Coordinates of C-alpha atoms in Angstrom, one line a residue:
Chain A
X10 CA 120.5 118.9 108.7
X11 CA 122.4 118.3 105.4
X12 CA 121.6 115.1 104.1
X13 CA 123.8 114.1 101.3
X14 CA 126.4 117.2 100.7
X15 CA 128.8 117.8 97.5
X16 CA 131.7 120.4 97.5
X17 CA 132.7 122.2 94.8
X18 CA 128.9 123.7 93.7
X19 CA 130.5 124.4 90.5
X20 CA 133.9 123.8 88.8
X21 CA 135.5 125.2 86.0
X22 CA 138.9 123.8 84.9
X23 CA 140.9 123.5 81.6
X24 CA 141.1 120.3 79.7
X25 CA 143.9 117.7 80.5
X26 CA 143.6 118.7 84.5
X27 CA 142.8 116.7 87.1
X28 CA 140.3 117.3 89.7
X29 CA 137.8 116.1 92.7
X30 CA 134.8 116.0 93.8
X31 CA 133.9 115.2 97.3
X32 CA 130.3 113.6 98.8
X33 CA 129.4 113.2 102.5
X34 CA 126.0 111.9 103.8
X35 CA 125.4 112.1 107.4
X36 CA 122.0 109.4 106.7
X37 CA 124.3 106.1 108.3
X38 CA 123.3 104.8 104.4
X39 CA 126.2 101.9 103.1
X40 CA 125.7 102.4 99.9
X41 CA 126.9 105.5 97.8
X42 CA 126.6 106.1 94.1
X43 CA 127.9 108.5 91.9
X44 CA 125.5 109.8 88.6
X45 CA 126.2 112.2 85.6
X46 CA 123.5 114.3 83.8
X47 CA 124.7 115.4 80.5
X48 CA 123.6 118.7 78.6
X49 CA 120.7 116.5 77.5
X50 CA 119.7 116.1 81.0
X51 CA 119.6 112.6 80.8
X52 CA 120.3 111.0 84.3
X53 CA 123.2 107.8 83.8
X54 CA 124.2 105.9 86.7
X55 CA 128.4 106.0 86.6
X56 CA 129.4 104.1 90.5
X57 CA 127.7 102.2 92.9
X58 CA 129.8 101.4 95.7
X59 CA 129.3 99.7 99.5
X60 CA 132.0 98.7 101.6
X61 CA 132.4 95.5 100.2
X62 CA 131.6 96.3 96.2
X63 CA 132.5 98.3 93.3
X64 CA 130.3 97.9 90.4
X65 CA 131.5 100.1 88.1
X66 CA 129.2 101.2 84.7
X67 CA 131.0 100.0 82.0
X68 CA 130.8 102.8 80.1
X69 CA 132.5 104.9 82.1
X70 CA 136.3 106.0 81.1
X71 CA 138.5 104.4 83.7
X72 CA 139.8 108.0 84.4
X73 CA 137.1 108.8 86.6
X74 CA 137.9 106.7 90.0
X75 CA 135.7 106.7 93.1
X76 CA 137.6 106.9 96.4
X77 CA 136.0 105.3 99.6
X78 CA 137.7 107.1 103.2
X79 CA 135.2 105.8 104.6
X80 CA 131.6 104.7 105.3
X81 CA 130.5 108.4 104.7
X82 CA 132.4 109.7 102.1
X83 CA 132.7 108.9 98.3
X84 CA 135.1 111.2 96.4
X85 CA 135.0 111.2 92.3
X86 CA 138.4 111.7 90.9
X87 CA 138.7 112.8 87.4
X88 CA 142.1 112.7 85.4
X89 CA 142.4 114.0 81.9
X90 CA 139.5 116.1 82.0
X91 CA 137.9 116.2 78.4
X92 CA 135.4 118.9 76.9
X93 CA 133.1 115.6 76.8
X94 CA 133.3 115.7 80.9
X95 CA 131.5 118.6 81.3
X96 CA 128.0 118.0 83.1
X97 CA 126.8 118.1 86.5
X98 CA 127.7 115.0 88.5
X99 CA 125.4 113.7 91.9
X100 CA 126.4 111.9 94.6
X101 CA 123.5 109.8 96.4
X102 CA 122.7 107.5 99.0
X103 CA 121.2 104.5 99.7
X104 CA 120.7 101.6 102.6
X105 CA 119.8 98.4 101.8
X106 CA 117.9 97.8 104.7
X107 CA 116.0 101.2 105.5
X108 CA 112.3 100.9 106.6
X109 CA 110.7 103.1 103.6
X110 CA 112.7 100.0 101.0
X111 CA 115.1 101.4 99.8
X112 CA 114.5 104.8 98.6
X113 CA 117.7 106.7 97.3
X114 CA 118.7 110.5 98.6
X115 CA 120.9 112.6 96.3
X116 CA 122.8 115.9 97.0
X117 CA 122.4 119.0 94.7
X118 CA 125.1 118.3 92.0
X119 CA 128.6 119.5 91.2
X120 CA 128.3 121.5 87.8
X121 CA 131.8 120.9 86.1
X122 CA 132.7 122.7 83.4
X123 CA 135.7 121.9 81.0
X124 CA 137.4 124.5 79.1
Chain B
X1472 CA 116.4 96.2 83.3
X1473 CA 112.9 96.3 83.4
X1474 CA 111.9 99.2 81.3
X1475 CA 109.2 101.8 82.2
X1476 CA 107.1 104.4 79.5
X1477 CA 106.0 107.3 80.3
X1478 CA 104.4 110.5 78.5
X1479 CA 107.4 112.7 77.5
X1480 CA 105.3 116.2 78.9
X1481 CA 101.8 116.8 80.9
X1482 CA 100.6 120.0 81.3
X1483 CA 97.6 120.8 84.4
X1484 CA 96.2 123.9 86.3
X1485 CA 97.6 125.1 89.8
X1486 CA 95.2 123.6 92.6
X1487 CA 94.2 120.6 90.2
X1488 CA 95.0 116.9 90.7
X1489 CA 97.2 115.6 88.5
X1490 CA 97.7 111.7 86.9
X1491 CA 101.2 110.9 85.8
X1492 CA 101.0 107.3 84.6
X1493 CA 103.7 105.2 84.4
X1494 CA 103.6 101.7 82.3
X1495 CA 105.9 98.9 83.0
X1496 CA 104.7 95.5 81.2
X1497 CA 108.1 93.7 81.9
X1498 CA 108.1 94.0 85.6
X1499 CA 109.3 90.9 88.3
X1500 CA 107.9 89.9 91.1
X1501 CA 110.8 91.7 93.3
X1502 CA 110.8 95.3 91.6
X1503 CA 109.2 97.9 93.6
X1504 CA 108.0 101.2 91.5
X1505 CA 109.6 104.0 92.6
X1506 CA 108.6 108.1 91.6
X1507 CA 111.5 110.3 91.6
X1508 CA 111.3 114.2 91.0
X1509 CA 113.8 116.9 89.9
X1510 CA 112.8 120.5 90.0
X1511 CA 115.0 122.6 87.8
X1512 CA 118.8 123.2 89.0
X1513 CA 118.0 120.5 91.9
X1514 CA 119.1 117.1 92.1
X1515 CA 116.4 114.3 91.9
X1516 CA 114.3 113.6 95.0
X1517 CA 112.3 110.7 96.0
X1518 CA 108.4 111.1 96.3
X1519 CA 107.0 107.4 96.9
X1520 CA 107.4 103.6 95.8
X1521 CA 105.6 100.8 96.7
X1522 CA 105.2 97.0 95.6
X1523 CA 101.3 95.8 95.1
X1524 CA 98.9 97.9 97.2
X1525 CA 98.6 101.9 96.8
X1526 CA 100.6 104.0 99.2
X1527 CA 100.1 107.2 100.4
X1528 CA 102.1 109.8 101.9
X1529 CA 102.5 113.6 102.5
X1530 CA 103.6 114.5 98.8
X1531 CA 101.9 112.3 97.1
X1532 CA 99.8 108.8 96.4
X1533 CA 100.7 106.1 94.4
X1534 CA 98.0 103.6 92.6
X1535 CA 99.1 100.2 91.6
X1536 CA 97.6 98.6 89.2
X1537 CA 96.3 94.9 90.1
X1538 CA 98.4 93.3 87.4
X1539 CA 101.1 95.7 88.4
X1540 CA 101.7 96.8 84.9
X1541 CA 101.0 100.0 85.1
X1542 CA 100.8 102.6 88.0
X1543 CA 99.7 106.1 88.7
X1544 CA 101.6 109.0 90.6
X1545 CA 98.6 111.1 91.9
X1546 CA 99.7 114.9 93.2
X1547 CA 96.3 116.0 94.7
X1548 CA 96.7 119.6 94.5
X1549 CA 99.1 120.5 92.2
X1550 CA 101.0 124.0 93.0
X1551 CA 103.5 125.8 90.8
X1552 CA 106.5 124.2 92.6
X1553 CA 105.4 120.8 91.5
X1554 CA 106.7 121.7 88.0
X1555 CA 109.1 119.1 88.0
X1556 CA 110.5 116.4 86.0
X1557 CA 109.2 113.0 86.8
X1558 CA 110.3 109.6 86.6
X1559 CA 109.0 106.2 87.3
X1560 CA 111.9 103.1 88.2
X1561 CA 111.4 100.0 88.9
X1562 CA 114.3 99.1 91.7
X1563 CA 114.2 95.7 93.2
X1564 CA 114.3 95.8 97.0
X1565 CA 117.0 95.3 99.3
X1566 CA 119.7 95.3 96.9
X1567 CA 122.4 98.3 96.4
X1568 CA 121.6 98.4 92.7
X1569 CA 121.6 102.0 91.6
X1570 CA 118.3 104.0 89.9
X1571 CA 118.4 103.4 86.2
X1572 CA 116.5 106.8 84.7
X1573 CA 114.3 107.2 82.0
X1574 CA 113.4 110.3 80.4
X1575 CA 110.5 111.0 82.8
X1576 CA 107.6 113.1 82.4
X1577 CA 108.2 116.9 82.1
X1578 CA 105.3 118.0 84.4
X1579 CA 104.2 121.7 83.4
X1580 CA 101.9 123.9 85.6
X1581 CA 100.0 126.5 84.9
X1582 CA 98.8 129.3 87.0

């Protein structure tokens, strides 16, 4: 009964690749974000995203892109990986008009690693 | 954003209630308070929120203060998988907007 689900676990790549990271949630949310928590485990909002918006944190490079399928889906694509990228991302999920107000689910994180 | 404060680390006994307290002068009429957790290696996990009254539910309560500048995450009987990291958000309700995160409290147990 996964709620919010993100493949790779871990990935470990060399610098200058480009990779993905794929989220599913099977909660009927519309709204999906996408967070990074650095080595200083601070928690940083990078994507929110509904079918209608993007609102995109401005301090985010514009090589990471998020890529909407669908309703259920929201895949983070990374090109140029730098050392700096390294951290473990989390997808989450959110409705706007669930009964407990709003609460957010996230999955367990994608540790990426940059070499 | 309205900001919250919170203690960087508390510290409390296995079977004890604990008080994590949560102060956020600056908040508007719409934010709710919302308590998230993370346990170590996890990703962050909602535990309660609420608006003016107290609210209870199976993990926890949350106490509100009457000004709503200020509010209380009570864990009734703490155990050693409550050693978590904390944090209090203020989220206004029925929007999309993401959680903006704090450094939380650093909740440690003791046996």
């Amino acid at each position: 009964d996964t709620a919010v689900s993100q493949t790779p676990k871990y990935l470990v790549t060399q610098m200058g690749n480009d990779k993905s990271i794929k989220c599913e949630q099977n909660l009927g949310h519309d709204t999906m974000y996408w967070y990074k928590q650095d080595s200083k485990k601070f928690l940083k909002i990078m994507f929110s995203y509904n079918n209608k918006e993007l609102i995109i944190n401005e301090t985010v490079p514009n090589r990471f892109s998020p890529k909407s399928p669908d309703k259920a889906h929201l895949n983070l694509h990374i090109n140029s990986l730098e050392l700096g990228d390294s951290a473990v991302y989390f997808c989450a999920s959110s409705s706007r008009f669930e009964k407990r107000g709003g609460g957010v689910d996230f999955g367990p994180g994608t540790r990426l690693t940059v070499l | 954003d309205a900001k919250t404060t919170q203690p960087n680390s508390m510290e409390s006994n296995e079977e004890e209630p604990v008080h994590l307290p949560c102060n956020h002068s600056t908040i508007s009429g719409t934010d709710y308070i919302h308590w998230y957790r993370q346990l170590p290696s996890q990703g962050p996990e909602y535990v309660i929120h609420g608006l003016t009254s107290n609210v209870n539910n199976r993990m926890a309560s949350l106490a509100i203060a009457e000004d709503r500048k200020s509010s209380t995450l009570i864990l009734h009987r703490a155990t050693l998988r409550d050693a978590a990291v904390y944090y209090c958000i203020l989220r206004k309700g029925g929007g999309a907007d993401g959680l903006t995160f704090g450094k939380g409290t650093h909740l440690i147990i003791q046996p």
